[in-house]
Coordinates of C-alpha atoms (C1' of nucleotides) in Angstrom, one line a residue:
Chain X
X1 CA 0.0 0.0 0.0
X2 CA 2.0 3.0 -1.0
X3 CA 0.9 6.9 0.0
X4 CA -0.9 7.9 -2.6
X5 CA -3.4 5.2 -1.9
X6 CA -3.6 6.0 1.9
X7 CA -4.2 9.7 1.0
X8 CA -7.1 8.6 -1.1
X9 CA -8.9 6.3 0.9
X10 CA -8.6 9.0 3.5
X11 CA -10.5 11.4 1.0
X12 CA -13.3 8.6 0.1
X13 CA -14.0 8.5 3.8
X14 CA -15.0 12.1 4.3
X15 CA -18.6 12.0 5.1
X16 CA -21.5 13.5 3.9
X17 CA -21.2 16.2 6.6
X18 CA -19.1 17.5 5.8
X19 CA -18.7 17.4 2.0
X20 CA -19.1 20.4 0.6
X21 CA -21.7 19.7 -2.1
X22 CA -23.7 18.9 0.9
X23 CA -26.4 21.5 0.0
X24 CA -27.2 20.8 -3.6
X25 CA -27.0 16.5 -2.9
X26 CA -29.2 14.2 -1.2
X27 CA -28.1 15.3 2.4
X28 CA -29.5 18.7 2.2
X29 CA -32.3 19.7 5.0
X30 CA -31.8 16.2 5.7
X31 CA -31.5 16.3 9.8
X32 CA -28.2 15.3 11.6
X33 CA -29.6 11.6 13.0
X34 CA -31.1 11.1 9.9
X35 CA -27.7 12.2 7.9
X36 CA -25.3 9.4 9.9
X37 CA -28.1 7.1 8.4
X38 CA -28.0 8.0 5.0
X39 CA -24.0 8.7 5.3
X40 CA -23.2 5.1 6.4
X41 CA -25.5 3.8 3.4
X42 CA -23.3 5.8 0.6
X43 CA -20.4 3.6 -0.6
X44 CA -17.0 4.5 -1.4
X45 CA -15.4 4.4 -4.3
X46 CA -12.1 4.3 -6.0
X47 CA -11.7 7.5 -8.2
X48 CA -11.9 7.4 -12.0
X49 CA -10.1 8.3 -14.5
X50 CA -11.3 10.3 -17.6
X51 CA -12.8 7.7 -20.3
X52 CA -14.0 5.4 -17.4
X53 CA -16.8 4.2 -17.1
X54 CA -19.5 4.2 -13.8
X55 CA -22.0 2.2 -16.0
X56 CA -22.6 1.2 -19.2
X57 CA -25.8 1.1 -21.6
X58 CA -28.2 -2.0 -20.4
X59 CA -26.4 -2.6 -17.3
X60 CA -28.3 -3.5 -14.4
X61 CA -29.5 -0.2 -12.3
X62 CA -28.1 -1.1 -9.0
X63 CA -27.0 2.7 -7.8
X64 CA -27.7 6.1 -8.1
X65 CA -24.5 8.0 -8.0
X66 CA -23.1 11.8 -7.5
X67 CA -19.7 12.9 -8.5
X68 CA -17.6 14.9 -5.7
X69 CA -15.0 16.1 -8.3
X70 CA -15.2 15.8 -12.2
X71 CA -17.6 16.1 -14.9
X72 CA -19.6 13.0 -16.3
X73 CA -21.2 12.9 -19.7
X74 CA -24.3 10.2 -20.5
X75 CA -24.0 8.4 -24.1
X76 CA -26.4 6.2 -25.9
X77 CA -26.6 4.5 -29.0
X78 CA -29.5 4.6 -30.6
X79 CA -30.8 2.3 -32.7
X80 CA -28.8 3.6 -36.3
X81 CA -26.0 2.6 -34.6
X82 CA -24.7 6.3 -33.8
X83 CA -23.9 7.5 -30.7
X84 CA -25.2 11.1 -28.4
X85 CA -24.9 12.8 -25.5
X86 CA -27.5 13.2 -23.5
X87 CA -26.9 14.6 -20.3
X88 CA -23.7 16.4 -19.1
X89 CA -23.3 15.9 -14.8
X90 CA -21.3 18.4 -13.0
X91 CA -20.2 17.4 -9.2
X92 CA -23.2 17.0 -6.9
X93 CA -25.8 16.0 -9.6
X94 CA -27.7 13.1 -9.8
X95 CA -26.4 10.4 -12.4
X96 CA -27.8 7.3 -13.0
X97 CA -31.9 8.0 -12.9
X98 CA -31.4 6.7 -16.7
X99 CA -31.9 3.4 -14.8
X100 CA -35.1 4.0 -12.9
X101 CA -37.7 3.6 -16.0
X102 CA -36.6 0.3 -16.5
X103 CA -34.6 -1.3 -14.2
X104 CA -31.5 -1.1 -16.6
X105 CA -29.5 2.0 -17.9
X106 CA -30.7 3.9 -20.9
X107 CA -27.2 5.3 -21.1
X108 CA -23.5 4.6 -20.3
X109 CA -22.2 8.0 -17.9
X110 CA -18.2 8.4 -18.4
X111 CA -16.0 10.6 -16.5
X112 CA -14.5 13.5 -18.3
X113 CA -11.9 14.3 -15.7
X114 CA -10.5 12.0 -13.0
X115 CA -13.4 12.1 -10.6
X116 CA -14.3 10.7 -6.9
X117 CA -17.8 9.8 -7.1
X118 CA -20.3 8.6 -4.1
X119 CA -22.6 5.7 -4.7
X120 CA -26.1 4.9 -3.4
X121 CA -27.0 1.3 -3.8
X122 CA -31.0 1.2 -4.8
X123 CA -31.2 -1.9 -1.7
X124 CA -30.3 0.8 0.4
X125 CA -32.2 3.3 -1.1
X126 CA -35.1 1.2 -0.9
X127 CA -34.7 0.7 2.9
X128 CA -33.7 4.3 4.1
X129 CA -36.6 5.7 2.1
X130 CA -39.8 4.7 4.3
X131 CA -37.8 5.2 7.2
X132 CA -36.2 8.9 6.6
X133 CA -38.8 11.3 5.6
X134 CA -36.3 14.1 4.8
X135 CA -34.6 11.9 2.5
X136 CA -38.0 10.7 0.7
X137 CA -38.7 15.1 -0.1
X138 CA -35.3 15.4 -1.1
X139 CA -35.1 12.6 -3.2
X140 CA -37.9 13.9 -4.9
X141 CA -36.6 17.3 -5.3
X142 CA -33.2 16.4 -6.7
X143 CA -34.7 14.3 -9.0
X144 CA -37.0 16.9 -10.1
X145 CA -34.1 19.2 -10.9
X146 CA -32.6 16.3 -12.6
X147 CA -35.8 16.6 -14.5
X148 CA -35.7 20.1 -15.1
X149 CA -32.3 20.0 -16.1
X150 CA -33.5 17.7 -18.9
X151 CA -35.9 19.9 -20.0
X152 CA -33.7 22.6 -20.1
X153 CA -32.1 20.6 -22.7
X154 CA -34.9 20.3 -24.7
X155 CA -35.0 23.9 -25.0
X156 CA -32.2 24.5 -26.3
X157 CA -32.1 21.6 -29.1
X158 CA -35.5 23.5 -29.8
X159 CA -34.0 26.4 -31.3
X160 CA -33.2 26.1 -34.9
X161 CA -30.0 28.3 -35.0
X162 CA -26.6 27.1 -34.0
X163 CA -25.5 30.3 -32.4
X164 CA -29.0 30.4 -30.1
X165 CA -28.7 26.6 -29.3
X166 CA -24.9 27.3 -28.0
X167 CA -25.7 30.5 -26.1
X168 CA -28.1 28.8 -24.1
X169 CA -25.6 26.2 -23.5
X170 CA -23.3 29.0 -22.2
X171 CA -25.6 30.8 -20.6
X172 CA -26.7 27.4 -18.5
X173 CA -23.1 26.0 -18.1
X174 CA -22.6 29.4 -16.5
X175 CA -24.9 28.9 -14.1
X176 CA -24.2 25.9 -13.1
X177 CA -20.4 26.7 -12.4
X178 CA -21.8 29.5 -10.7
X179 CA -24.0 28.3 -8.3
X180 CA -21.3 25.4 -7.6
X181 CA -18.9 28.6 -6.6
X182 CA -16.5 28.5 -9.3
X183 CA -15.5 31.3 -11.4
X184 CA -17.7 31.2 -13.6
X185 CA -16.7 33.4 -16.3
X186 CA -13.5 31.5 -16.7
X187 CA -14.5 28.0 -17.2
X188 CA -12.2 25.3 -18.5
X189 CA -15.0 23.8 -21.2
X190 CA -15.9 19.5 -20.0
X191 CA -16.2 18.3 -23.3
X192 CA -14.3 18.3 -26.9
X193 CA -16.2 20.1 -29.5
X194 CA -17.5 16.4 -30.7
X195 CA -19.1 16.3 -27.6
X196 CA -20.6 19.5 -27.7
X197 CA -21.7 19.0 -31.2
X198 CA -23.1 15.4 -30.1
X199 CA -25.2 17.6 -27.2
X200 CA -26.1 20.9 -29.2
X201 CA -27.7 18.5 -31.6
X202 CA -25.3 19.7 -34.9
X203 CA -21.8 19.1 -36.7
X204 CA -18.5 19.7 -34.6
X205 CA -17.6 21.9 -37.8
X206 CA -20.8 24.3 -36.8
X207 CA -19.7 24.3 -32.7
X208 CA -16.3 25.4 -33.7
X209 CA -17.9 28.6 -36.4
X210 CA -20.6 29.2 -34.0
X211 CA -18.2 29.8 -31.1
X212 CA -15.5 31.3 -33.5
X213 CA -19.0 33.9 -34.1
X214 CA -19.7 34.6 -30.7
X215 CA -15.9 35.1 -29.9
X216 CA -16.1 38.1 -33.0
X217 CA -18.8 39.7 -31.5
X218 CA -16.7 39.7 -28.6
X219 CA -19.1 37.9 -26.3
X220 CA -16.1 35.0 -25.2
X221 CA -13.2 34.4 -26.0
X222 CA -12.2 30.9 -26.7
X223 CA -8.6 29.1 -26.4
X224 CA -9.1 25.2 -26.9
X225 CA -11.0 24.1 -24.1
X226 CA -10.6 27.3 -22.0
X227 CA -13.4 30.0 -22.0
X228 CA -14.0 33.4 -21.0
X229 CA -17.0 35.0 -20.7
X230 CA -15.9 38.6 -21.5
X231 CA -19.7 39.9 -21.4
X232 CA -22.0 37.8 -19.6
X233 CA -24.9 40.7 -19.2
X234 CA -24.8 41.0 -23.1
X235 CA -24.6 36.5 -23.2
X236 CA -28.0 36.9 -20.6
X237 CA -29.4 39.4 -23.5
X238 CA -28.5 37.5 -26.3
X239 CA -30.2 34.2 -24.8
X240 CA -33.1 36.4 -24.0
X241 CA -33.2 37.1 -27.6
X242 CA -31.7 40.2 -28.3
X243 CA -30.3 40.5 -31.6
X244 CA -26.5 40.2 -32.2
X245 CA -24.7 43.6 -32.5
X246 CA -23.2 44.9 -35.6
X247 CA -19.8 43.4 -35.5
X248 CA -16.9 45.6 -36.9
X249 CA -15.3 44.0 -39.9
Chain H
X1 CA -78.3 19.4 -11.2
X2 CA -79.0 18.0 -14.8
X3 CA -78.8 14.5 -16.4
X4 CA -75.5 15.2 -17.8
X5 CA -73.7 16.4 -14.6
X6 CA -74.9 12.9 -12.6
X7 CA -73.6 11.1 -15.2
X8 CA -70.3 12.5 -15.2
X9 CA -69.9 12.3 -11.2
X10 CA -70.3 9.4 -11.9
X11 CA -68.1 8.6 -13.9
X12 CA -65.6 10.9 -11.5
X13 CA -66.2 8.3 -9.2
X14 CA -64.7 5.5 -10.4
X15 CA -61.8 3.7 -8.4
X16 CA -58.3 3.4 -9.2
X17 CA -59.0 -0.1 -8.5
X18 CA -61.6 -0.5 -11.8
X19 CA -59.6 1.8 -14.4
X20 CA -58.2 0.9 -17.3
X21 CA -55.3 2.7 -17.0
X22 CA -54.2 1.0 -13.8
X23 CA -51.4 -1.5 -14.9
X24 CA -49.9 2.2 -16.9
X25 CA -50.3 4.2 -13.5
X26 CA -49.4 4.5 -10.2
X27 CA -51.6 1.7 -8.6
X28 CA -49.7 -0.9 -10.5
X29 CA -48.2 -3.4 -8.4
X30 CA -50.0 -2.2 -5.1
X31 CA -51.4 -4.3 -2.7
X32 CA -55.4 -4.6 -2.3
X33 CA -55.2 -2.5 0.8
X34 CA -53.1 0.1 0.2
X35 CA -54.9 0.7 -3.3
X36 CA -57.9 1.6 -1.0
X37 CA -55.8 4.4 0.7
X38 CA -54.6 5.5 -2.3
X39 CA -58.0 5.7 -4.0
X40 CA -58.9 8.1 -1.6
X41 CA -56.2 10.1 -1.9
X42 CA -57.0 10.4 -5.7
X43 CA -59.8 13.5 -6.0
X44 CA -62.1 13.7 -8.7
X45 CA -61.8 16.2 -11.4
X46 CA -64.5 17.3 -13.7
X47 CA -63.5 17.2 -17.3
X48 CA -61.4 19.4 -19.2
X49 CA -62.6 21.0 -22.7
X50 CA -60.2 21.1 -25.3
X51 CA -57.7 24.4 -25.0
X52 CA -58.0 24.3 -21.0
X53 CA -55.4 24.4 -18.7
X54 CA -54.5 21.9 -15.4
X55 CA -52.1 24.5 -14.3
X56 CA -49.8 27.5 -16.1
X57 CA -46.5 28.0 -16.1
X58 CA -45.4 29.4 -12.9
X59 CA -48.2 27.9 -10.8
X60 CA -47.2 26.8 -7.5
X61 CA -47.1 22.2 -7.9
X62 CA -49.6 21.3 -6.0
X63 CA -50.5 17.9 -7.4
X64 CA -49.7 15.0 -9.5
X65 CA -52.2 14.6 -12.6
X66 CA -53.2 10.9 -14.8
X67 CA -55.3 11.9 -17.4
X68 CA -57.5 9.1 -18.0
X69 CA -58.9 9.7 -21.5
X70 CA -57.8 12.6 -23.4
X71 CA -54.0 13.9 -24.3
X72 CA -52.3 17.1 -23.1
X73 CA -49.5 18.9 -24.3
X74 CA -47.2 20.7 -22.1
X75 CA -45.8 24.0 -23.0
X76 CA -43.3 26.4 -21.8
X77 CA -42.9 30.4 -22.6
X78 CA -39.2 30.5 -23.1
X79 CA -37.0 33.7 -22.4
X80 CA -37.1 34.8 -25.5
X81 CA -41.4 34.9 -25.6
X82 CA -41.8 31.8 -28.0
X83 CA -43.9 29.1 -26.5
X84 CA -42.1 25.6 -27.4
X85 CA -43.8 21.7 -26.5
X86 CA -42.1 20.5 -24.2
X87 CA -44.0 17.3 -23.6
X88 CA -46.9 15.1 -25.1
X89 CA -48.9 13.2 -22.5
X90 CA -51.5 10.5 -23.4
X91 CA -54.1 8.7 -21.0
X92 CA -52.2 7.1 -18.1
X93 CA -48.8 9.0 -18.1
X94 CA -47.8 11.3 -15.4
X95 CA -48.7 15.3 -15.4
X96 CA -47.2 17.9 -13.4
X97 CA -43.8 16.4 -12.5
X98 CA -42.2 20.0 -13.7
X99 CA -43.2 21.1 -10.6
X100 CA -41.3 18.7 -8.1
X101 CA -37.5 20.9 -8.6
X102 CA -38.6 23.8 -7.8
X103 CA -41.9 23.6 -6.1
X104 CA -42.9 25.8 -9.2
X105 CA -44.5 25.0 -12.7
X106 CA -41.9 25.0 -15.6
X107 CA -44.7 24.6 -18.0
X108 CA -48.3 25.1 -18.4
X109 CA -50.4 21.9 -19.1
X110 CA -53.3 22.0 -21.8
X111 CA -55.5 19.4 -22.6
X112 CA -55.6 19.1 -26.2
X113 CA -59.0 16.9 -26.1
X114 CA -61.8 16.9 -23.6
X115 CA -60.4 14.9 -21.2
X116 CA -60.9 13.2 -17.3
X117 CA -57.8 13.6 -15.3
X118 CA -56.8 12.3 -11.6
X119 CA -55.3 14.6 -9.5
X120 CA -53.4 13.6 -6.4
X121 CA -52.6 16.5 -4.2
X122 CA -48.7 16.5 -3.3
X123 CA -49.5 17.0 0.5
X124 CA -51.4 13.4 0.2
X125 CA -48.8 12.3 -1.4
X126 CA -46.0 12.9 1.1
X127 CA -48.4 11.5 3.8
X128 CA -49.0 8.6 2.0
X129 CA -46.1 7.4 1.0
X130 CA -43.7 6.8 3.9
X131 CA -46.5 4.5 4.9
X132 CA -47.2 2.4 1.4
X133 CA -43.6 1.1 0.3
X134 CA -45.7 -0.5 -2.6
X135 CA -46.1 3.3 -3.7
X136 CA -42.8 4.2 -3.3
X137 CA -41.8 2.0 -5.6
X138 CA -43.8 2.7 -8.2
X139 CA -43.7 6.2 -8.1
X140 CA -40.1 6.1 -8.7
X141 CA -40.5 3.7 -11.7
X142 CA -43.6 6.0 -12.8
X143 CA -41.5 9.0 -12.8
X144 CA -38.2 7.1 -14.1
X145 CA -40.6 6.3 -17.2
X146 CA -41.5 9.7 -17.9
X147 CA -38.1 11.0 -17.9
X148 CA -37.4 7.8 -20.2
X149 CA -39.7 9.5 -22.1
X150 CA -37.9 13.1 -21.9
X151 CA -34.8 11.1 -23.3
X152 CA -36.5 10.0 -26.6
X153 CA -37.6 13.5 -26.9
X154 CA -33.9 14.7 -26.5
X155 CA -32.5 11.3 -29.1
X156 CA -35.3 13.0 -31.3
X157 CA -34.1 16.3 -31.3
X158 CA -30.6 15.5 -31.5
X159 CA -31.3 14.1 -35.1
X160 CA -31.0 16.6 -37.8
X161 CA -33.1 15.5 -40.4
X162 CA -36.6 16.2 -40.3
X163 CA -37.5 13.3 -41.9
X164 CA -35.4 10.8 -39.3
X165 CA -37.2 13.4 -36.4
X166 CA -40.6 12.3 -37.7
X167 CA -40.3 8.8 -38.3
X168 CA -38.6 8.4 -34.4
X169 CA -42.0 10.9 -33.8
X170 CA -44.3 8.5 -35.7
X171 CA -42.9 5.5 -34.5
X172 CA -43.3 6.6 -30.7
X173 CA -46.2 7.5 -30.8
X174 CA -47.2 3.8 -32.5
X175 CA -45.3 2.3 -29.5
X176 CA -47.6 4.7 -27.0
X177 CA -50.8 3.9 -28.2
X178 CA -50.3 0.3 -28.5
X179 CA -49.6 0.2 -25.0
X180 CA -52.6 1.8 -24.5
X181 CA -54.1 -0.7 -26.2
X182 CA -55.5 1.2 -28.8
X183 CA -55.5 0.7 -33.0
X184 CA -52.1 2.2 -33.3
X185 CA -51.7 1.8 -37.2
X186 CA -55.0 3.7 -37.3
X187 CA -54.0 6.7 -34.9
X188 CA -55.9 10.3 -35.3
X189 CA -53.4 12.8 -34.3
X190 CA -53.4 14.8 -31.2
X191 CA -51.5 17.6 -32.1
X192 CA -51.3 19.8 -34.7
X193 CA -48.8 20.6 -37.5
X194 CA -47.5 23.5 -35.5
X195 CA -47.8 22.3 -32.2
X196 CA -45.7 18.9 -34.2
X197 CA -43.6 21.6 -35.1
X198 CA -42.7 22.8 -31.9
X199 CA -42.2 19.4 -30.8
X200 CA -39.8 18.6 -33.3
X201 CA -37.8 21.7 -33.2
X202 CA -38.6 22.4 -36.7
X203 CA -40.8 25.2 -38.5
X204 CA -44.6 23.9 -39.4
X205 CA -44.1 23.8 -43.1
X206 CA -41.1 21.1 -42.4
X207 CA -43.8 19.0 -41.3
X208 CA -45.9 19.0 -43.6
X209 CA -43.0 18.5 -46.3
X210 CA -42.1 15.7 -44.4
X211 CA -45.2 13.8 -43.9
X212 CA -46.0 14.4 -47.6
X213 CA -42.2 12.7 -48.3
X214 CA -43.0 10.1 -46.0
X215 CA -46.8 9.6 -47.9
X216 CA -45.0 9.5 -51.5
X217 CA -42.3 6.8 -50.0
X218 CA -45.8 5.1 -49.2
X219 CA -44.9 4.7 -45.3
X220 CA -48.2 6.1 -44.2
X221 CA -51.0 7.9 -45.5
X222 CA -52.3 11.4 -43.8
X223 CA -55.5 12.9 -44.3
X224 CA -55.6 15.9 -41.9
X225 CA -55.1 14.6 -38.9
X226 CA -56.0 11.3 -39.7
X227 CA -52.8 8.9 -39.9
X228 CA -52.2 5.4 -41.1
X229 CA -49.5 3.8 -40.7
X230 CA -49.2 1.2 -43.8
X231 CA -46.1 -0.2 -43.4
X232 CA -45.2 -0.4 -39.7
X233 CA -42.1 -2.7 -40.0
X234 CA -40.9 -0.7 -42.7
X235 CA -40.9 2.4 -40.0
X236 CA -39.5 0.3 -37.6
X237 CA -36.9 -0.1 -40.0
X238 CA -36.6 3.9 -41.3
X239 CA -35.7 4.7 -37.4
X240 CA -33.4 2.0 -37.4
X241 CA -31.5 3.9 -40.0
X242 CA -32.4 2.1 -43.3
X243 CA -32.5 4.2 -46.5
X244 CA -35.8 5.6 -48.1
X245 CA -36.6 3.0 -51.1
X246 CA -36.6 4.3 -54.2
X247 CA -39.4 6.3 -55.1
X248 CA -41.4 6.0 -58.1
X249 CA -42.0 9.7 -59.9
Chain D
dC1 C1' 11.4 17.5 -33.2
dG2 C1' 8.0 14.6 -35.2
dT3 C1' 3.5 12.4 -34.5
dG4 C1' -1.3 12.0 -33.6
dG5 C1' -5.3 14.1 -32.0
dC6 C1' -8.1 18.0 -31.9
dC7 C1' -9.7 22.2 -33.7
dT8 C1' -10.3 25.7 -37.3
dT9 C1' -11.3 27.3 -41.8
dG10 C1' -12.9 27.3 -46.7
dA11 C1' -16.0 26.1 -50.6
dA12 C1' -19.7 23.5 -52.5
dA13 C1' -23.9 20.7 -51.8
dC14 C1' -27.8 20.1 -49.4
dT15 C1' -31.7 21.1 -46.2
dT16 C1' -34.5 24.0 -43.8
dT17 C1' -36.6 28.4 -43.3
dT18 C1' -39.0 32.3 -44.9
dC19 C1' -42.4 34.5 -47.4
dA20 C1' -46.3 34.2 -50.3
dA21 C1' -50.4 32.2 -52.0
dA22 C1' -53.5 28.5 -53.0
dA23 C1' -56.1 24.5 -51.2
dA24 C1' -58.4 22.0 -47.7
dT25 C1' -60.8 21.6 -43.5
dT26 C1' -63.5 23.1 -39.6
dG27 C1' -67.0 25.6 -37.4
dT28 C1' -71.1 28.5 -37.7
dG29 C1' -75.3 30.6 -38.8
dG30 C1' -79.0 30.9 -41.9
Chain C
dC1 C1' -78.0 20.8 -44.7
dC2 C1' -75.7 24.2 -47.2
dA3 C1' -72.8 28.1 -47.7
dC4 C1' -69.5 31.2 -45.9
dA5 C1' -65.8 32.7 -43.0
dA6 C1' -62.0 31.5 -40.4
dT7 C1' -58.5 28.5 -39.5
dT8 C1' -55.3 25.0 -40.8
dT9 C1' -52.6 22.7 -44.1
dT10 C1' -50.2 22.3 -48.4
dT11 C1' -47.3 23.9 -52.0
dG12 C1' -43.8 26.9 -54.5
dA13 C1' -39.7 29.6 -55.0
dA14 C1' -36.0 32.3 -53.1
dA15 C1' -33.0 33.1 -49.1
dA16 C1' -30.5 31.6 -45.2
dG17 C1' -28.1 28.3 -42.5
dT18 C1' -26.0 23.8 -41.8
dT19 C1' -23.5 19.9 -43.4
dT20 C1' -20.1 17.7 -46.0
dC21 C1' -15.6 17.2 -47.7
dA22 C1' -11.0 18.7 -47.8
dA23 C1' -7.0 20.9 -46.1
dG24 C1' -4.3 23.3 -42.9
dG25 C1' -3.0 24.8 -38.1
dC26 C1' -2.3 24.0 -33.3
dC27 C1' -1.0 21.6 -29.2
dA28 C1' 0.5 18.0 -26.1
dC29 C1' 3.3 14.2 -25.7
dG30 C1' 6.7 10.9 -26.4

DNA sequence: CGTGGCCTTGAAACTTTTCAAAAATTGTGG
DNA sequence: CCACAATTTTTGAAAAGTTTCAAGGCCACG
């Protein structure tokens, strides 16, 4: 057992309590007796590394799970035989309802970055429920965000422009980062442009013009995978469907 | 108190425990006892005309809807004032789960027929279910079903072709009301071309093109809103990702 | 410093949207 | 029950936007 191993099995034992994505997870308003319940039910985990898998498509839904650190992405294959993303899951969001439906995952989730994950088997889940009322509304409520969150999506593959389908992403990525207490004007993008594409619902080819756009308007600026959001009171406009201003040639 | 009102009480009074719907809804699986409980939880409704609302966007969630003949659409304002379609709900699927993230209606829900709902008040709901497990359960699966059915809507979208978002639209829609046990080759649709449209992400003349593509490949046959479905394993191929065949001029 | 993967850019082909008008359907009142 | 008005749907042609195919640039990594 060499160090690095002992320093993270230390980390994987921190406990709900006092994780810090306690408020937007399953513990929140979830009261303290009823916390060491739920906190002794949540497995550990080794970390993962990017490409890695939690589950894949048709497995078995045995767990919900929520990331401490790194991004996931959710992939299916649909029937042509092609694959798209479907949900994008920054730390302390739900992954794995896919499964619920069913009984078996809809979707494979991947990590995007090395990640450290917490995992909820559905046994347990099944036993705490009935017995921790807090647990039972929250349950409901983060899973209703999950929900929204889909819907959200929906949205934006609604609009019919590339530049309108990829402010909204912005504008909801932004958001997100935000209320996680990142800085979120200066955001180190998840995904390639493939994925993106894959998620916006067009070509990689029209990701890369539509953010080149955006970047000429001087909305962003874009550098690989890093972003900044140079004007994010014109990117709240712009979503809310103010018209792009005149761009100087 | 005329003839036509004591029939419909009436019919408002029917159990969970004699509907049709009840293997599709939340009683499934529940044991003889706790259906009782449940059943009296469930309030009647009187009946909806076409073009009325069970709640508007923005409406706090106070309940849980079945509708138990008659569709409704679900439709949300977005920032930029257009109203998109969000969702398409048939007899015996869930209504008003946009309301469970935020305690808040993301949507407004309009029934797009007359139609008989079920309401179950969320307050009843939280009572009742730390003490029926058998509910539990199925609510979960209930609501991981309808965000199954959010995920075909996103797979949908995500396919840029009008023609491959109609025939994953067409074929759903055969796969719904066969469940429902209805004639689903011989389906008269609920929507219409805009409110398709605006479920498809794509402008109402697109859908019209396309169903007239889809008639001249001699897939189905549309008179208004009157669809057959002539060749249902050929669909079942088309959303597989097989070619069109070779169309006759 | 070269290689491979990822991203950007350009030009042509294709699809969808937009705008306009005709056709079909639905609802209504005589 | 028919005829008329209003609404919905279809169709056409031009404009706009996206995809496709191809090539070139950038970056990280060995």
């Amino acid at each position: 057992m060499n160090p690095t191993n002992v320093i993270e099995i230390g980390e994987l034992r921190r406990s709900c309590a006092s994780c810090s994505l306690q408020q937007l997870c399953l513990p929140a308003s979830i009261e303290a007796d009823e916390l060491d319940r739920l906190d002794r039910a949540v497995r550990a985990r080794r970390p993962l590394r990017r490409g890695e898998h939690l589950y894949h498509q048709g497995d078995v839904a045995r767990s919900l799970f929520v990331s401490r650190d790194g991004a996931f992405k959710t992939v299916t294959v649909d029937p042509e035989g092609e694959s798209q993303i479907i949900g994008l899951h920054l730390p302390g969001e739900l992954i794995g309802l896919d499964g619920m439906g069913s009984g078996r995952h809809l979707c494979a989730a991947e990590a995007l970055q090395t990640a450290t994950v917490c995992e909820l088997p559905m046994s347990q889940l099944e036993t705490l429920l009935p017995q921790l009322p807090g647990l039972q509304r929250q349950l409901l409520r983060v899973m209703g965000r999950s929900r929204d969150q889909d819907q959200s999506h929906v949205e934006l593959l609604g609009r019919r422009q590339a530049d309108d389908r990829m402010l909204l992403f912005l504008h909801g990525l932004r958001e997100r980062y935000l209320l996680l207490g990142h800085d979120a004007d200066q955001i180190t993008l998840p995904m390639s442009r493939e994925d993106m594409a894959s998620y916006l619902g067009v070509v990689l080819e029209t990701v890369s013009r539509s953010l080149g756009r955006l970047q000429d308007e001087g909305l962003i600026d874009v550098r690989g995978r890093q972003l900044h959001i140079l004007d994010a009171r014109r990117l709240a406009q712009r979503v809310q469907g103010e018209p792009p201003r005149q761009v100087g040639s």
